[in-house]
PDB file of C-alpha atoms in Angstrom:
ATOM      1  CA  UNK A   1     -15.151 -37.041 -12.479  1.00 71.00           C
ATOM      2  CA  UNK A   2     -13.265 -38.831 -15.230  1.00 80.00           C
ATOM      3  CA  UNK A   3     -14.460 -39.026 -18.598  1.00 89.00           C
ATOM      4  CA  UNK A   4     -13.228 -40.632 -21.816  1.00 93.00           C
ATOM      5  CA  UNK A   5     -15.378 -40.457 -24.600  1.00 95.00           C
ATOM      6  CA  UNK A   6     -13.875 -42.525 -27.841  1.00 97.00           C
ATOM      7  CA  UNK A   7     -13.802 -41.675 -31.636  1.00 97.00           C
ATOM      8  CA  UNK A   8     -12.230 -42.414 -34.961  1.00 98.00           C
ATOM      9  CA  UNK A   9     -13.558 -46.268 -35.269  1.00 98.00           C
ATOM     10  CA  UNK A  10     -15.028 -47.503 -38.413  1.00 98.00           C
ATOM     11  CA  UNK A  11     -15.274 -49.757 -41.447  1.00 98.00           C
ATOM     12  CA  UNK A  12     -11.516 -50.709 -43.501  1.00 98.00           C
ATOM     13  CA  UNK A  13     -10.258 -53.296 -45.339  1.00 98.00           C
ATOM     14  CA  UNK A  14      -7.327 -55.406 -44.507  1.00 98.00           C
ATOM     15  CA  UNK A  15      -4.220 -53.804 -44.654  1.00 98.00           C
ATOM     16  CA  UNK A  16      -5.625 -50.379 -44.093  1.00 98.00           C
ATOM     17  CA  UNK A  17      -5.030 -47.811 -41.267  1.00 98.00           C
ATOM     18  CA  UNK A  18      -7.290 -46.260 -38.451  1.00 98.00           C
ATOM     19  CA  UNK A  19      -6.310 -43.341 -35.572  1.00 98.00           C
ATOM     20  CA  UNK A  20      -8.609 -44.135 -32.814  1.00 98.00           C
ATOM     21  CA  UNK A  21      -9.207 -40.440 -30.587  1.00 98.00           C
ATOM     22  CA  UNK A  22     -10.299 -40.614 -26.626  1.00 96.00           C
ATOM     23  CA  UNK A  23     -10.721 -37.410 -25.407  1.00 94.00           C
ATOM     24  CA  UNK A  24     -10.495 -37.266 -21.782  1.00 90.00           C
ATOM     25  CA  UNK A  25     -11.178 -35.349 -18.907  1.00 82.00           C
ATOM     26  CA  UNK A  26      -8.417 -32.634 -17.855  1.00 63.00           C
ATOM     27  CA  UNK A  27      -7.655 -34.977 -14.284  1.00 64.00           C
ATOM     28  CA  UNK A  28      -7.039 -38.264 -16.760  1.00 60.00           C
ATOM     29  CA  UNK A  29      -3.365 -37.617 -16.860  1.00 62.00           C
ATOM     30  CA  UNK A  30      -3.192 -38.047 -13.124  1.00 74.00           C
ATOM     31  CA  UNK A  31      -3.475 -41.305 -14.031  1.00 83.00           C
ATOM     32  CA  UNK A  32      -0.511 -44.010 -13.822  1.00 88.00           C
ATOM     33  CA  UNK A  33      -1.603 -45.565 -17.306  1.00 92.00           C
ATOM     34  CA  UNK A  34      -4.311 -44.768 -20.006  1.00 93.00           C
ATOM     35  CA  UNK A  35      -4.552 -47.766 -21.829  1.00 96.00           C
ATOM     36  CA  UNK A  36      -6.831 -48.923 -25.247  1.00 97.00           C
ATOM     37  CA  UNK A  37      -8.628 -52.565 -24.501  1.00 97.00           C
ATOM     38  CA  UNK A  38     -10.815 -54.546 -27.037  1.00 97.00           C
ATOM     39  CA  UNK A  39     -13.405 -57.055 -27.092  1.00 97.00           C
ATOM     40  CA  UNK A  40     -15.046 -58.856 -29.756  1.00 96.00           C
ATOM     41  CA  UNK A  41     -18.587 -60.846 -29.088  1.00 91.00           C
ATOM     42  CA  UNK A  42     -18.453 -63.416 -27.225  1.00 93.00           C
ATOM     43  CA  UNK A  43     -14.330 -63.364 -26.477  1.00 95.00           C
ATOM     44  CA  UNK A  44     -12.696 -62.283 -23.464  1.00 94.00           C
ATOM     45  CA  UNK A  45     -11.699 -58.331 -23.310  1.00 94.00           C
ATOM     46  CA  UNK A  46      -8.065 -58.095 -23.939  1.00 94.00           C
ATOM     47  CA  UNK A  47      -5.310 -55.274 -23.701  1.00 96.00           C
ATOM     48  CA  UNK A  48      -3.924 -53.935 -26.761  1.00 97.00           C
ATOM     49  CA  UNK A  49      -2.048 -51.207 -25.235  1.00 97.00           C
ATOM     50  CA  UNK A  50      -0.723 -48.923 -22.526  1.00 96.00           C
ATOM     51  CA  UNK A  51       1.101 -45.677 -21.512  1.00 95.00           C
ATOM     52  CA  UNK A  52       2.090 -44.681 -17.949  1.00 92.00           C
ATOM     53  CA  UNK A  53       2.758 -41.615 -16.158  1.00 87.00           C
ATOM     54  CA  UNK A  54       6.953 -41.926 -17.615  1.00 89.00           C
ATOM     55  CA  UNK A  55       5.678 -42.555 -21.366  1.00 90.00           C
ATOM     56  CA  UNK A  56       6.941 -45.830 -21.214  1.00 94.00           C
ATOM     57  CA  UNK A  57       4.492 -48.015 -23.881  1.00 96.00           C
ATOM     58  CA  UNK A  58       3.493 -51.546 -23.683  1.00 96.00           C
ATOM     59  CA  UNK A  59       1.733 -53.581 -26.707  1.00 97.00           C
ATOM     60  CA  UNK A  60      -0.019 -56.713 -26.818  1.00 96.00           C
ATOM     61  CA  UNK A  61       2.212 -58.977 -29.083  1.00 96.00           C
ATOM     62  CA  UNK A  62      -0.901 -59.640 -31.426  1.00 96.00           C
ATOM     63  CA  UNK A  63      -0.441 -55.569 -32.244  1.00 97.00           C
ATOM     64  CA  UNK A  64       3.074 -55.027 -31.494  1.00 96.00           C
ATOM     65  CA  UNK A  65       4.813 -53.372 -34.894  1.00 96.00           C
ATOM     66  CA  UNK A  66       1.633 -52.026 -35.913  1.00 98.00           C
ATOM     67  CA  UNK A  67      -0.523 -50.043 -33.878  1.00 98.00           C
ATOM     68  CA  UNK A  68       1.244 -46.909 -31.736  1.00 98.00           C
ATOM     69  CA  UNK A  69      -0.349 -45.643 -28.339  1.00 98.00           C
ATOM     70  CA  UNK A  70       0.778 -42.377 -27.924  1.00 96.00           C
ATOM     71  CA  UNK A  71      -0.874 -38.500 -26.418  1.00 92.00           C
ATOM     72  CA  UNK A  72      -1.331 -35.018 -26.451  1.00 90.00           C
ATOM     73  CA  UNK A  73      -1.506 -33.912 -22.948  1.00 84.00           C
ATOM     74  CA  UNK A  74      -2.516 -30.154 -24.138  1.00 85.00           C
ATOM     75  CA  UNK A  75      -5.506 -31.827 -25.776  1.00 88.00           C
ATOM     76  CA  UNK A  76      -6.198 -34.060 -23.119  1.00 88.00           C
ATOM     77  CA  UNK A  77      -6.486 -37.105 -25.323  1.00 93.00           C
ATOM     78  CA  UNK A  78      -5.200 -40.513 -26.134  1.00 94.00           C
ATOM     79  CA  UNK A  79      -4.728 -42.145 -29.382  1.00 97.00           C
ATOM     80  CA  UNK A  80      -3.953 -45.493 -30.924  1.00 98.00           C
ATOM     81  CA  UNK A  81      -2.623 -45.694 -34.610  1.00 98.00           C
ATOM     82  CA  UNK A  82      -3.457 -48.739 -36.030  1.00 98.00           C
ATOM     83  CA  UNK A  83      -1.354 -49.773 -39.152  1.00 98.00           C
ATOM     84  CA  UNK A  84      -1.759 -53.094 -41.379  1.00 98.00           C
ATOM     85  CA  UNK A  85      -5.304 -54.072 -39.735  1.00 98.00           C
ATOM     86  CA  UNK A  86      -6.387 -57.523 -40.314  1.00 98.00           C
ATOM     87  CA  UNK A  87      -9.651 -59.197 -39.801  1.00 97.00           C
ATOM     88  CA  UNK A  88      -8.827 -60.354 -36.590  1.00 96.00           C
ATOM     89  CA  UNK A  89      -8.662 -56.554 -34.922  1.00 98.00           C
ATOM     90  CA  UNK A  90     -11.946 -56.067 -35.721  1.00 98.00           C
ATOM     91  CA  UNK A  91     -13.900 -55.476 -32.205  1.00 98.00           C
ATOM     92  CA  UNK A  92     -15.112 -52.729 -30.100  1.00 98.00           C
ATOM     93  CA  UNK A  93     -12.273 -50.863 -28.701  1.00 98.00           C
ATOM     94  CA  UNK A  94     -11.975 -48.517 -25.335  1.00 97.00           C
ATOM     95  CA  UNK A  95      -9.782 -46.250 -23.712  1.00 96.00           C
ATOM     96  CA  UNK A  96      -9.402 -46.437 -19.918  1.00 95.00           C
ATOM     97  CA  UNK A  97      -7.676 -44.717 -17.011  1.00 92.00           C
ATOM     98  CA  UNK A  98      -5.992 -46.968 -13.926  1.00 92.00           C
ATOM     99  CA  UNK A  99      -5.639 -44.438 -11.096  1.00 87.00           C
ATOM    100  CA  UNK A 100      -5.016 -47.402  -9.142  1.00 88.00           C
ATOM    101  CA  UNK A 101      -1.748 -48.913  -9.365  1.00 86.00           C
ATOM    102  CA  UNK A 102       1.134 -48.881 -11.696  1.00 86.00           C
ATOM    103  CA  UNK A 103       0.606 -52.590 -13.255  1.00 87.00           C
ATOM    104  CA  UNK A 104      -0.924 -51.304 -16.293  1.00 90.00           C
ATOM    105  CA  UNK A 105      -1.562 -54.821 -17.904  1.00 84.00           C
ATOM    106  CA  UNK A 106      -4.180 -55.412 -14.758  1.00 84.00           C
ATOM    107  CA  UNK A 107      -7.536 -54.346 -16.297  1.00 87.00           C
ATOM    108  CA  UNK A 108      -9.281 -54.470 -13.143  1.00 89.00           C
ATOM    109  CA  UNK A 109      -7.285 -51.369 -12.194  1.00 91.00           C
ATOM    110  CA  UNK A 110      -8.891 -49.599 -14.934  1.00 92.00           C
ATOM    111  CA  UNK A 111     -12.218 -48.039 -13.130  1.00 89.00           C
ATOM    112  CA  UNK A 112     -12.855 -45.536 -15.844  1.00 91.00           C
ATOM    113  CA  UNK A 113     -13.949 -46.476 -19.383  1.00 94.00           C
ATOM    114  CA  UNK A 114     -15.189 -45.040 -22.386  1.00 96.00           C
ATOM    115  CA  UNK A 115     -18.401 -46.249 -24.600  1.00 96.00           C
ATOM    116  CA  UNK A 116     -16.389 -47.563 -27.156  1.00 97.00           C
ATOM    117  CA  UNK A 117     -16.027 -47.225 -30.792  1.00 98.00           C
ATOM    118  CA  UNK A 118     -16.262 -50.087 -33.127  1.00 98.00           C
ATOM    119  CA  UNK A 119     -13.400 -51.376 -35.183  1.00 98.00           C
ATOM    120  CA  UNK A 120     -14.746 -53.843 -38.598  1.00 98.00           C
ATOM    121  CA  UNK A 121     -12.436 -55.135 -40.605  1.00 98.00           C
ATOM    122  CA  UNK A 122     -12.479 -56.699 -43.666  1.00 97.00           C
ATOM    123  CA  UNK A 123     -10.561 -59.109 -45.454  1.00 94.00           C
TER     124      UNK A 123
END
């Protein structure tokens, strides 16, 4: 059994920085990507960001520059940095494992997700 559990969201104001925490399950790594997703109410869930089994990182281009995926495999957890926030991040985020493929933008391959933490930011 997989489990991600997230941490680390909360209130900032624009411009301001958050380190979002999932800690994982010790068989998560197994994974070819761990990846952070968002969705804001009423919007479509989008990808923000991705690692995969060779540490090679993808961003969504609204993030790119600013936020940093990156883990500690010792710790079993992911994180996302998240530098210069604007208003327009804010949304609930989650961290997910795709044990299915190695496409890591496909979030339908992602069939293990956390709760969520939620991300408000204000201008």
């Amino acid at each position: 059994q997989v489990q991600l559990v997230e941490s680390g969201g909360g209130s900032v104001q624009a411009g301001g920085s958050l380190r979002l925490s999932c800690a994982t399950s010790g068989y998560t790594y197994s994974s070819y990507c761990m990846g952070w997703f968002r969705q804001a109410p009423g919007k479509e869930r989008e990808g923000v960001a991705s690692i995969d089994r060779d540490s090679r990182t993808a961003y969504a281009d609204s993030v790119k520059d600013r936020f940093t995926i990156s883990r500690d495999i010792p710790k079993n957890t992911l994180y996302l940095q998240m530098n210069n926030l604007k208003p327009e991040d804010t949304a609930m985020y989650y961290c997910a494992a795709n044990r299915v493929g190695p496409a890591c933008s496909r979030s339908d391959d992602y069939h293990f997700w956390g709760q969520g933490t939620q991300v408000t930011v204000s201008s």
